[in-house]
XYZ file of C-alpha atoms in Angstrom:
737
model
C -10.515 -31.910 69.710
C -14.244 -31.086 69.814
C -16.786 -32.855 67.684
C -17.657 -31.503 64.348
C -20.749 -29.314 64.367
C -23.038 -29.880 61.377
C -23.787 -26.802 59.351
C -26.920 -24.949 60.315
C -29.933 -24.988 58.016
C -30.327 -21.804 56.022
C -32.945 -19.477 57.325
C -35.552 -18.509 54.748
C -35.264 -14.874 53.830
C -38.359 -12.788 54.308
C -40.190 -11.965 51.072
C -39.204 -8.536 49.857
C -41.435 -5.940 48.302
C -41.434 -4.749 44.675
C -40.486 -8.030 42.947
C -40.953 -6.544 39.457
C -38.577 -3.682 40.202
C -36.003 -6.134 41.524
C -36.387 -8.188 38.322
C -35.746 -5.095 36.182
C -32.706 -4.139 38.224
C -31.318 -7.679 38.252
C -29.114 -7.158 35.147
C -27.596 -4.058 36.724
C -26.930 -5.947 39.948
C -25.372 -8.775 37.927
C -23.209 -6.280 36.048
C -22.183 -4.581 39.298
C -21.284 -7.961 40.769
C -19.098 -8.712 37.752
C -21.026 -11.777 36.598
C -21.779 -10.605 33.012
C -19.460 -11.567 30.152
C -18.610 -8.182 28.649
C -17.137 -9.860 25.575
C -20.495 -11.353 24.615
C -22.307 -8.118 25.395
C -19.847 -6.180 23.248
C -20.228 -8.655 20.384
C -24.030 -8.401 20.566
C -23.829 -4.604 20.414
C -21.125 -4.585 17.733
C -22.961 -6.731 15.171
C -25.649 -4.110 14.371
C -22.942 -1.449 14.246
C -20.959 -3.525 11.732
C -24.074 -3.874 9.585
C -24.478 -0.098 9.621
C -20.780 0.378 8.810
C -21.222 -1.953 5.840
C -24.123 0.162 4.606
C -22.349 3.517 4.979
C -19.076 2.282 3.457
C -20.811 0.692 0.476
C -22.965 3.793 -0.064
C -19.887 6.007 -0.143
C -17.957 3.601 -2.373
C -20.680 3.056 -4.952
C -20.372 6.679 -6.115
C -17.041 5.876 -7.749
C -17.525 2.163 -8.455
C -20.824 2.520 -10.333
C -20.467 4.117 -13.756
C -24.188 4.609 -14.324
C -27.455 3.727 -12.555
C -28.098 0.006 -12.742
C -24.444 -0.903 -13.313
C -24.342 -4.488 -12.028
C -20.554 -4.682 -12.233
C -20.183 -1.562 -10.098
C -22.637 -2.879 -7.522
C -20.881 -6.250 -7.386
C -17.477 -4.577 -7.116
C -18.761 -2.382 -4.299
C -20.134 -5.401 -2.443
C -16.896 -7.368 -2.826
C -14.662 -4.428 -1.868
C -16.805 -3.463 1.127
C -16.940 -7.060 2.340
C -13.162 -7.388 2.075
C -12.604 -4.097 3.885
C -14.984 -4.916 6.734
C -13.665 -8.456 7.187
C -10.136 -7.091 7.501
C -11.348 -4.245 9.721
C -13.224 -6.591 12.061
C -10.402 -9.124 12.316
C -7.682 -6.529 12.868
C -9.845 -4.568 15.337
C -10.533 -7.704 17.372
C -6.916 -8.850 17.361
C -5.430 -5.403 17.963
C -7.847 -4.608 20.784
C -7.047 -7.886 22.540
C -3.278 -7.501 22.062
C -3.118 -3.895 23.238
C -5.285 -4.620 26.241
C -3.177 -7.657 27.118
C 0.009 -5.620 26.853
C -1.389 -2.787 28.945
C -2.827 -5.129 31.575
C 0.397 -7.183 31.504
C -1.495 -10.363 30.708
C 0.982 -11.230 27.983
C 4.696 -10.903 27.825
C 5.970 -7.955 25.791
C 8.211 -10.214 23.752
C 9.662 -9.389 20.365
C 7.267 -11.657 18.473
C 4.293 -10.191 20.317
C 5.402 -6.632 19.572
C 6.013 -7.369 15.887
C 2.592 -9.003 15.581
C 0.948 -6.031 17.261
C 2.769 -3.525 15.038
C 1.874 -5.394 11.842
C -1.745 -5.709 12.937
C -1.808 -2.003 13.799
C -0.443 -1.084 10.359
C -3.069 -3.170 8.568
C -5.770 -1.799 10.863
C -4.801 1.819 10.164
C -4.766 1.185 6.415
C -8.158 -0.530 6.314
C -9.634 1.855 8.881
C -8.645 4.896 6.802
C -10.369 3.451 3.712
C -13.536 2.512 5.565
C -13.677 5.793 7.478
C -13.256 7.837 4.303
C -16.116 6.144 2.475
C -18.294 6.342 5.573
C -17.454 10.035 5.725
C -18.501 10.327 2.061
C -21.899 8.894 2.929
C -22.456 11.151 5.932
C -21.174 14.263 4.200
C -23.245 13.773 1.046
C -26.467 12.609 2.686
C -26.790 13.213 6.387
C -25.357 16.736 6.269
C -27.318 17.674 3.136
C -24.263 18.669 1.076
C -25.089 16.983 -2.206
C -22.959 17.373 -5.291
C -23.157 20.609 -7.273
C -23.502 20.897 -11.002
C -22.178 23.712 -13.083
C -24.649 24.299 -15.866
C -23.016 27.196 -17.651
C -21.265 26.404 -20.922
C -17.529 26.825 -20.524
C -15.113 27.927 -23.177
C -12.014 25.732 -23.349
C -10.147 28.750 -24.678
C -10.473 30.344 -21.249
C -8.486 27.465 -19.800
C -5.857 27.876 -22.507
C -5.589 31.595 -21.862
C -5.467 30.982 -18.116
C -2.526 28.580 -18.378
C -0.709 29.076 -21.697
C -0.260 32.848 -21.409
C 1.646 32.603 -18.085
C 3.623 29.697 -19.531
C 4.604 31.720 -22.617
C 5.600 34.644 -20.449
C 7.753 32.418 -18.235
C 9.359 30.829 -21.313
C 10.250 34.259 -22.731
C 11.745 35.354 -19.418
C 13.815 32.160 -19.220
C 15.038 32.706 -22.795
C 16.131 36.258 -22.033
C 17.857 35.084 -18.866
C 19.764 32.433 -20.808
C 20.880 35.079 -23.340
C 22.177 37.296 -20.566
C 23.915 34.307 -18.985
C 25.753 33.464 -22.217
C 26.803 37.080 -22.863
C 28.079 37.411 -19.287
C 30.063 34.180 -19.509
C 33.855 34.828 -19.492
C 34.492 32.376 -22.327
C 31.975 34.178 -24.558
C 33.488 37.536 -23.664
C 36.860 36.074 -24.663
C 35.292 35.415 -28.080
C 33.752 38.876 -28.578
C 36.856 40.862 -27.537
C 39.154 39.451 -30.306
C 36.305 39.894 -32.773
C 36.170 43.596 -31.894
C 39.952 43.841 -32.311
C 39.840 42.272 -35.793
C 37.054 44.620 -36.884
C 39.042 47.659 -35.721
C 42.193 46.349 -37.442
C 40.348 45.814 -40.751
C 38.822 49.289 -40.650
C 42.264 50.898 -40.373
C 43.976 48.475 -42.798
C 46.307 49.717 -45.548
C 46.491 48.567 -49.201
C 48.791 45.639 -48.416
C 46.481 44.246 -45.746
C 43.434 44.702 -47.983
C 45.152 42.728 -50.758
C 46.070 39.993 -48.316
C 42.452 39.807 -47.149
C 41.230 39.469 -50.769
C 43.645 36.602 -51.452
C 42.574 34.923 -48.228
C 38.952 35.151 -49.324
C 39.755 33.478 -52.638
C 41.582 30.665 -50.864
C 38.629 30.297 -48.531
C 36.257 29.971 -51.479
C 38.341 27.132 -52.872
C 38.356 25.346 -49.516
C 34.599 25.775 -49.173
C 34.016 24.355 -52.649
C 36.118 21.278 -51.913
C 34.372 20.818 -48.568
C 30.986 21.010 -50.255
C 31.975 18.372 -52.793
C 33.322 16.091 -50.081
C 30.205 16.575 -47.960
C 27.999 15.706 -50.924
C 29.990 12.529 -51.569
C 29.844 11.517 -47.905
C 26.129 12.221 -47.799
C 25.498 10.025 -50.824
C 27.597 7.223 -49.298
C 25.733 7.550 -46.024
C 22.380 7.385 -47.789
C 23.471 4.214 -49.572
C 24.531 2.763 -46.210
C 21.142 3.708 -44.786
C 19.384 1.791 -47.546
C 21.642 -1.217 -46.964
C 20.944 -1.028 -43.250
C 17.187 -1.118 -43.802
C 17.572 -4.095 -46.150
C 19.733 -5.879 -43.563
C 17.120 -5.232 -40.877
C 14.384 -6.679 -43.060
C 16.489 -9.742 -43.851
C 17.348 -10.279 -40.174
C 13.650 -10.051 -39.291
C 12.874 -12.686 -41.919
C 15.630 -14.897 -40.529
C 14.252 -14.471 -37.013
C 10.824 -15.598 -38.185
C 12.382 -18.564 -39.979
C 14.324 -19.534 -36.844
C 11.145 -19.281 -34.765
C 9.291 -21.576 -37.170
C 12.171 -24.044 -37.165
C 12.317 -23.958 -33.371
C 8.660 -24.962 -33.229
C 9.276 -27.848 -35.635
C 12.407 -28.992 -33.809
C 10.724 -28.795 -30.412
C 7.733 -30.840 -31.546
C 10.040 -33.525 -32.966
C 12.193 -33.522 -29.839
C 9.096 -33.899 -27.676
C 7.954 -36.809 -29.833
C 11.400 -38.425 -29.589
C 11.367 -38.005 -25.802
C 7.890 -39.558 -25.591
C 8.963 -42.519 -27.742
C 12.120 -42.991 -25.672
C 10.063 -43.006 -22.479
C 7.651 -45.517 -24.016
C 10.573 -47.729 -25.091
C 12.026 -47.668 -21.584
C 8.654 -48.493 -20.096
C 8.052 -51.412 -22.463
C 11.572 -52.721 -21.859
C 10.974 -52.604 -18.115
C 7.672 -54.444 -18.550
C 9.502 -57.081 -20.613
C 12.110 -57.505 -17.871
C 9.343 -57.832 -15.273
C 7.553 -60.430 -17.391
C 10.808 -62.343 -17.886
C 11.222 -62.519 -14.113
C 7.753 -63.930 -13.710
C 5.952 -60.843 -12.445
C 3.155 -61.448 -14.970
C 2.227 -64.685 -13.152
C 3.171 -66.791 -16.212
C 6.501 -68.161 -15.157
C 10.075 -66.867 -15.072
C 10.668 -66.940 -18.807
C 10.348 -64.586 -21.723
C 6.941 -65.637 -22.933
C 4.411 -63.896 -25.134
C 4.056 -60.931 -22.802
C 7.814 -60.443 -22.605
C 8.228 -60.727 -26.393
C 5.312 -58.381 -27.023
C 6.747 -55.703 -24.733
C 10.171 -56.004 -26.323
C 8.670 -55.719 -29.799
C 6.865 -52.549 -28.719
C 10.124 -51.182 -27.272
C 11.991 -51.905 -30.540
C 9.200 -50.308 -32.557
C 9.313 -47.151 -30.413
C 13.104 -47.025 -30.770
C 12.874 -47.373 -34.566
C 10.309 -44.592 -34.777
C 12.466 -42.341 -32.578
C 15.511 -42.991 -34.795
C 13.480 -42.205 -37.910
C 12.278 -38.906 -36.428
C 15.816 -38.129 -35.269
C 17.049 -38.550 -38.857
C 14.364 -36.186 -40.165
C 15.406 -33.693 -37.469
C 18.832 -33.164 -39.022
C 17.497 -31.004 -41.865
C 15.647 -28.398 -39.730
C 18.541 -28.318 -37.261
C 21.100 -27.556 -39.959
C 18.791 -24.999 -41.548
C 18.315 -23.290 -38.201
C 22.062 -23.161 -37.553
C 22.615 -21.669 -41.013
C 19.933 -19.028 -40.434
C 21.429 -18.085 -37.073
C 24.892 -17.810 -38.583
C 23.627 -15.576 -41.369
C 21.674 -13.463 -38.919
C 24.727 -12.941 -36.716
C 26.798 -11.928 -39.737
C 24.159 -9.394 -40.782
C 23.964 -8.076 -37.221
C 27.724 -7.497 -37.155
C 27.563 -5.805 -40.548
C 24.603 -3.639 -39.574
C 26.582 -1.906 -36.825
C 28.756 -0.067 -39.327
C 25.779 0.542 -41.620
C 23.785 2.036 -38.777
C 26.607 4.415 -37.901
C 26.757 5.592 -41.508
C 22.979 5.989 -41.573
C 23.108 8.120 -38.444
C 25.818 10.212 -40.078
C 23.544 10.716 -43.090
C 20.735 11.956 -40.864
C 23.086 14.313 -39.035
C 24.590 15.579 -42.309
C 21.139 16.271 -43.712
C 20.352 18.468 -40.703
C 23.724 20.252 -40.803
C 23.617 23.623 -42.660
C 25.743 23.844 -45.776
C 28.516 26.480 -45.764
C 27.991 29.560 -47.860
C 30.112 29.453 -51.013
C 29.894 33.152 -51.814
C 32.178 35.741 -50.221
C 31.762 39.445 -49.670
C 32.418 41.689 -52.606
C 34.929 43.829 -50.781
C 36.351 44.535 -47.358
C 33.808 47.239 -46.503
C 30.883 44.868 -47.089
C 32.645 42.186 -45.046
C 33.135 44.587 -42.150
C 29.541 45.764 -42.354
C 28.172 42.213 -42.195
C 30.624 41.163 -39.485
C 29.761 44.186 -37.330
C 26.045 43.483 -37.639
C 26.536 39.862 -36.623
C 28.672 40.885 -33.664
C 25.914 43.206 -32.427
C 23.347 40.451 -32.814
C 25.570 38.071 -30.855
C 25.609 40.515 -27.954
C 21.804 40.481 -27.846
C 20.874 36.945 -28.905
C 23.874 34.606 -29.122
C 23.344 31.507 -31.272
C 25.490 29.040 -33.171
C 23.829 30.140 -36.417
C 25.154 33.682 -36.048
C 28.573 32.381 -34.985
C 28.726 30.225 -38.118
C 27.688 33.188 -40.261
C 30.388 35.354 -38.709
C 33.181 32.794 -38.976
C 33.636 32.936 -42.831
C 33.771 36.724 -42.566
C 36.232 36.634 -39.679
C 38.692 34.036 -40.974
C 40.039 35.983 -44.044
C 40.742 39.010 -41.853
C 42.396 36.848 -39.175
C 44.557 34.986 -41.709
C 45.658 38.176 -43.483
C 46.466 39.930 -40.207
C 48.606 36.995 -39.070
C 50.470 36.850 -42.360
C 51.074 40.629 -42.295
C 52.048 40.628 -38.606
C 49.247 43.146 -38.033
C 47.422 41.067 -35.425
C 46.294 43.282 -32.508
C 47.244 42.465 -28.933
C 43.609 41.718 -27.981
C 43.552 38.732 -30.356
C 45.118 35.541 -28.911
C 47.392 33.424 -31.056
C 44.972 30.451 -30.837
C 41.866 32.442 -31.759
C 39.769 30.572 -34.354
C 36.805 32.952 -34.921
C 34.442 30.878 -32.730
C 33.802 30.551 -28.989
C 35.702 28.073 -26.845
C 35.191 26.406 -23.446
C 31.875 26.690 -21.616
C 30.431 29.055 -24.204
C 30.208 26.210 -26.702
C 28.055 24.120 -24.381
C 25.849 27.098 -23.594
C 25.333 27.863 -27.272
C 24.559 24.205 -28.050
C 21.963 24.081 -25.294
C 20.503 27.348 -26.559
C 20.127 25.958 -30.078
C 18.154 23.035 -28.692
C 15.947 25.449 -26.774
C 15.372 27.539 -29.907
C 14.307 24.473 -31.903
C 12.004 23.305 -29.124
C 10.568 26.802 -28.758
C 9.731 26.945 -32.464
C 7.912 23.611 -32.172
C 6.137 24.855 -29.038
C 4.958 28.029 -30.764
C 3.723 26.024 -33.733
C 1.805 23.532 -31.594
C 0.788 25.490 -28.504
C 0.479 29.071 -29.699
C -2.876 30.703 -29.010
C -2.857 32.051 -32.563
C -1.626 28.871 -34.269
C -2.074 25.149 -33.645
C -3.676 25.185 -30.195
C -6.359 27.639 -31.262
C -7.378 25.424 -34.181
C -7.638 22.326 -31.989
C -9.648 24.149 -29.330
C -11.992 25.554 -31.975
C -12.635 22.003 -33.162
C -13.453 20.938 -29.573
C -15.828 23.879 -29.139
C -17.543 22.974 -32.405
C -18.184 19.431 -31.134
C -19.593 20.775 -27.864
C -21.949 23.126 -29.688
C -23.108 20.365 -32.031
C -24.079 18.118 -29.097
C -27.623 18.284 -27.665
C -28.195 20.606 -24.735
C -29.047 17.663 -22.490
C -25.782 15.892 -23.288
C -23.647 16.925 -20.336
C -21.114 14.221 -21.119
C -20.160 15.944 -24.376
C -19.390 19.161 -22.514
C -17.363 17.360 -19.871
C -15.455 15.295 -22.431
C -14.691 18.359 -24.537
C -13.415 20.299 -21.561
C -11.284 17.349 -20.490
C -9.861 17.117 -24.011
C -8.972 20.820 -23.922
C -7.288 20.350 -20.556
C -5.290 17.434 -21.973
C -4.002 19.667 -24.788
C -3.117 22.460 -22.390
C -1.346 20.111 -19.964
C 0.661 18.596 -22.821
C 1.764 22.077 -23.862
C 2.778 22.897 -20.291
C 4.827 19.713 -19.972
C 6.536 20.358 -23.320
C 7.491 23.808 -22.054
C 9.902 22.138 -19.632
C 12.337 21.671 -22.525
C 12.331 25.382 -23.431
C 12.873 27.074 -20.119
C 10.093 26.191 -17.690
C 11.387 24.905 -14.380
C 9.956 21.962 -12.480
C 8.252 24.265 -9.992
C 6.719 26.372 -12.756
C 5.420 23.303 -14.588
C 3.991 21.956 -11.344
C 2.290 25.237 -10.531
C 0.816 25.550 -14.019
C -0.510 21.990 -13.892
C -2.018 22.686 -10.489
C -3.590 25.808 -11.921
C -5.054 23.784 -14.774
C -6.419 21.171 -12.371
C -7.914 23.821 -10.126
C -9.560 25.495 -13.104
C -11.064 22.196 -14.207
C -12.340 21.443 -10.716
C -13.865 24.890 -10.443
C -15.515 24.851 -13.896
C -16.306 21.201 -14.505
C -19.710 20.398 -15.949
C -20.474 17.986 -13.122
C -18.621 17.130 -9.956
C -19.385 13.838 -8.260
C -19.966 13.207 -4.599
C -16.623 11.533 -4.146
C -14.668 14.597 -5.260
C -16.775 16.883 -3.094
C -16.193 14.646 -0.100
C -12.464 14.450 -0.781
C -12.163 18.231 -0.846
C -14.364 18.600 2.201
C -12.363 15.964 4.089
C -9.323 18.255 4.102
C -11.262 21.504 4.499
C -12.038 20.793 8.200
C -15.191 22.853 8.191
C -17.628 22.290 11.074
C -19.799 19.997 8.941
C -16.896 17.959 7.604
C -15.350 17.699 11.069
C -18.621 16.370 12.443
C -18.880 13.842 9.607
C -15.285 12.728 10.167
C -15.945 12.236 13.863
C -19.069 10.156 13.292
C -17.402 8.010 10.616
C -14.309 7.345 12.714
C -16.370 6.573 15.818
C -18.529 3.960 14.106
C -15.614 2.325 12.279
C -13.516 2.136 15.445
C -16.413 0.857 17.570
C -15.387 -2.799 17.415
C -11.795 -1.981 18.314
C -12.885 0.211 21.230
C -15.339 -2.380 22.547
C -12.786 -5.183 22.393
C -10.107 -3.002 23.957
C -12.319 -1.839 26.842
C -13.770 -5.295 27.480
C -10.259 -6.739 27.745
C -9.052 -3.843 29.921
C -11.897 -4.112 32.429
C -12.270 -7.858 32.153
C -10.443 -8.572 35.376
C -12.547 -6.071 37.244
C -15.916 -7.252 35.993
C -15.563 -10.844 34.843
C -17.008 -13.566 36.995
C -14.216 -14.854 39.155
C -14.122 -18.135 40.958
C -14.271 -17.464 44.662
C -11.135 -19.083 45.954
C -11.013 -20.324 49.505
C -7.875 -20.746 51.444
C -6.773 -24.332 50.904
C -5.510 -26.545 53.614
C -1.870 -25.645 54.191
C 0.591 -27.933 52.468
C 3.985 -28.826 53.797
C 6.399 -27.146 51.337
C 9.588 -28.249 53.017
C 11.916 -30.386 50.938
C 11.552 -34.090 51.674
C 13.989 -36.555 50.170
C 11.395 -39.342 50.280
C 9.032 -37.516 47.896
C 9.220 -37.782 44.100
C 11.575 -35.415 42.338
C 8.803 -33.614 40.422
C 6.951 -32.862 43.685
C 10.137 -31.532 45.251
C 10.641 -29.307 42.170
C 7.101 -27.915 42.480
C 7.635 -27.266 46.180
C 10.855 -25.432 45.389
C 8.996 -23.304 42.831
C 6.314 -22.389 45.378
C 8.919 -21.569 48.020
C 11.024 -19.331 45.743
C 8.190 -17.593 43.839
C 8.381 -14.005 45.089
C 5.363 -11.858 44.098
C 6.226 -8.731 42.111
C 4.269 -6.107 40.204
C 1.979 -6.973 37.331
C 0.414 -10.083 38.954
C 3.686 -11.931 38.396
C 6.113 -13.851 40.559
C 9.886 -13.855 40.265
C 12.059 -16.969 40.591
C 15.813 -16.517 40.886
C 17.704 -19.708 40.085
C 20.879 -18.211 41.515
C 19.362 -17.932 44.979
C 21.123 -19.907 47.669
C 18.028 -21.989 48.455
C 17.857 -23.256 44.863
C 21.607 -23.670 44.463
C 21.658 -25.889 47.564
C 18.987 -28.198 46.144
C 20.039 -31.608 44.854
C 21.014 -31.658 41.217
C 18.062 -33.738 40.040
C 15.552 -31.466 41.811
C 17.149 -28.335 40.424
C 17.215 -29.824 36.913
C 13.510 -30.653 37.124
C 12.756 -27.131 38.349
C 14.683 -25.604 35.426
C 12.911 -27.937 32.990
C 9.484 -26.921 34.323
C 10.332 -23.218 34.071
C 11.726 -23.608 30.558
C 8.557 -25.354 29.468
C 6.500 -22.471 30.861
C 8.657 -20.060 28.858
C 8.164 -22.080 25.679
C 4.405 -22.081 26.259
C 4.570 -18.255 26.662
C 3.241 -18.528 30.199
C 6.491 -17.176 31.632
C 9.484 -15.247 30.383
C 13.036 -14.411 31.422
C 13.824 -10.804 32.332
C 17.056 -8.931 31.733
C 18.508 -10.131 35.025
C 18.016 -13.768 34.050
C 15.172 -14.312 36.526
C 12.072 -16.270 35.552
C 8.825 -14.248 35.641
C 5.797 -16.530 36.083
C 2.122 -15.538 36.096
C 0.504 -15.849 39.535
C -2.317 -17.862 37.967
C 0.246 -20.458 36.924
C 1.700 -20.466 40.443
C -1.802 -21.150 41.790
C -2.236 -23.996 39.301
C 1.065 -25.513 40.414
C -0.059 -25.241 44.022
C -3.365 -26.946 43.159
C -1.543 -29.768 41.385
C 0.745 -30.194 44.367
C -2.207 -30.189 46.759
C -3.970 -32.812 44.638
C -0.852 -34.965 44.719
C -0.498 -34.604 48.493
C -4.216 -35.088 49.248
C -3.846 -38.816 50.177
C -1.378 -37.800 52.847
C -3.804 -35.195 54.117
C -6.525 -37.825 54.336
C -4.226 -40.090 56.321
C -3.444 -37.185 58.626
C -7.166 -36.585 59.108
C -7.704 -40.247 60.003
C -4.919 -40.089 62.570
C -6.476 -37.001 64.027
C -9.879 -38.678 64.400
C -8.232 -41.611 66.179
C -6.813 -39.206 68.729
C -3.289 -39.064 67.532
C -3.622 -35.323 66.981
C -4.578 -34.579 70.553
C -1.035 -33.931 71.559
C -0.408 -31.449 68.726
C 2.318 -31.744 66.132
C 2.276 -31.613 62.386
C -0.385 -34.278 61.972
C -2.735 -32.276 64.167
C -2.004 -29.180 62.091
C -2.784 -30.872 58.774
C -5.815 -32.745 60.141
C -9.014 -31.847 58.290
C -12.070 -33.845 59.287
C -14.130 -32.565 56.374
C -11.592 -33.802 53.861
C -11.131 -37.031 55.760
C -14.861 -37.844 55.615
C -15.404 -36.498 52.089
C -16.198 -38.895 49.267
C -13.256 -38.666 46.858
C -13.633 -39.075 43.149
C -11.474 -41.549 41.282
C -7.902 -40.114 41.023
C -6.904 -38.738 37.643
C -3.943 -40.053 35.678
C -1.813 -37.085 36.744
C -2.708 -37.594 40.400
C -1.940 -41.311 40.234
C 1.393 -40.468 38.594
C 2.330 -37.856 41.179
C 1.091 -39.857 44.201
C 3.675 -42.348 45.533
C 2.556 -45.920 45.962
C 1.638 -46.843 49.522
C 3.938 -49.164 51.414
C 2.922 -52.480 52.917
C 2.221 -50.823 56.238
C -0.053 -48.189 54.669
C -1.978 -50.395 52.240
C -5.016 -50.468 54.454
C -4.840 -46.927 55.727
C -7.315 -44.205 54.863
C -10.860 -44.354 53.677
C -11.607 -46.677 50.824
C -13.775 -44.242 48.901
C -13.678 -44.392 45.109
């Protein structure tokens, strides 16, 4: 082997021209060489952008947070809210950019926990980003693009809003009422009521003297029944009213009992707390007495003064607790008595409440008419008129008016066997089946419609209220724009309440929604003053050229940190300063039974690590080379791989193979080389002595540079991995420290 040639001295480079130009271009050359930390550059550029984002977001937010100029609370709220938004935006942007870049560049394993973390971070980022971008858009749209808020100076009449909304609502209510009338008339069960009524009217018109006399007697009997029913109803009403009074008295008494129980509970609780405190004090003093008796007070193991004093205090606390417990019996018994009386009144009030509800229902129920028609012709005339009205506007009121006129004719016809074929045997002069439900619902609509007309009619209640609002607006000074805005808002509140109440009298959900939207649109179009926030909100969804430009600028600045972090992580491997790795001296990776088990496991890992895509290496434990390893070596290899998986440096794919990062493989190789370095030094020494002249493995691993190099003191890991030298090798190798 030839002698080692010392390295040549570097030749001085000739001085180049334009040194200043080279100094200016040095950063670009450094960037092109990949020696600049893009993360730090991005952070330096991002900080001023974040300051500007803070300014634009706070400027857009202060329009709605600040009630008036100089509002300190609004300014403080804007500062706090903007700070919170930007802190969350910066943290989520940084984390999300790093995670997405790592997933795309396959630097991290796409495990379930990693994906969930990325999704949650993305959700929070989108939420915070949307808020920040909107308020930044508000700033740009209202200031940069010169679209300041508009003010409507003309005096508005609230009655115009009422006419704009209430008139269509009234028209829709009338149409729904007419449609419900037609629905009831077309119902088969209501037709089954009108057809027998027509048959009875025709039968009465052609009745003979006998049938007329029977009808008169039936009317007299009906009058007697009506009189008795009226008397009974009056008696029941009076009884129900008495029950209502008793129910109110019972409620008042139960309320008084509840207050008494609450007061007693407070007294009882305070006494119980005092008893518990005294009991705890007695136990503590008794324990101190026991401790003193056992000599823990450093005065001997006998019950001396300390022991007797503690026991006296314990007995005193017990006596006081017993005294309080005796005084507690009175409030406890009084409370139990009050609760018992309250429960009895509650059970009694159930029946009283039912009677009171009956009284309220009976008061609303119309009383039956006690008078009858003078003769059959008048009865037929009234019955025919009611029948015609029922065909146009069916209601329970008209049915109840027609029933006393129909029943005498029906009873007389049945008794005289003159009942026509169109009248069923079970006909009772009132509708049956679905018609009853339809008529009941219609009565509720009629009552609600009457209340609606009284409250929301343009000629009745609503007009008076709007006139009062207009009077307040006119009485306010001309410079008081708040009075105009408040008055118009009050008018809109009245109109919206009328629209919502129209739902009960025929307006559908869609109609109510459309009318409310119409009212809101009218207010937005005629408001006395519209703020910048509302203008920006409308413009945000208008997508005009100006608003689109403002949206783009706002989103770009708010997403700047995320984009910078994402791009710096994506291109980090291409531009970051890498350590120039030189090919290390080859290491013998064959399995040697004389080597430690952990070194054999690392060698097996290096032998079986097969490079795959994504800068990863695949290790198949089912391969024949690993299966044939000794059990202890294979167990150590599995343990090392499992630890890498737990540290999220490696993962297991669907096939059950271990996927390890190539950087980790290189680290394992470096550790193995460091552990085998003493052997390499011995090989170098043998080579220098001439033992490598004939070739062989020692000649192959001989490295004169390493053999003559001054080695640092071995680390703890190297000393652990390096086997102790035998007696024959104790003096081998250089003795460098």
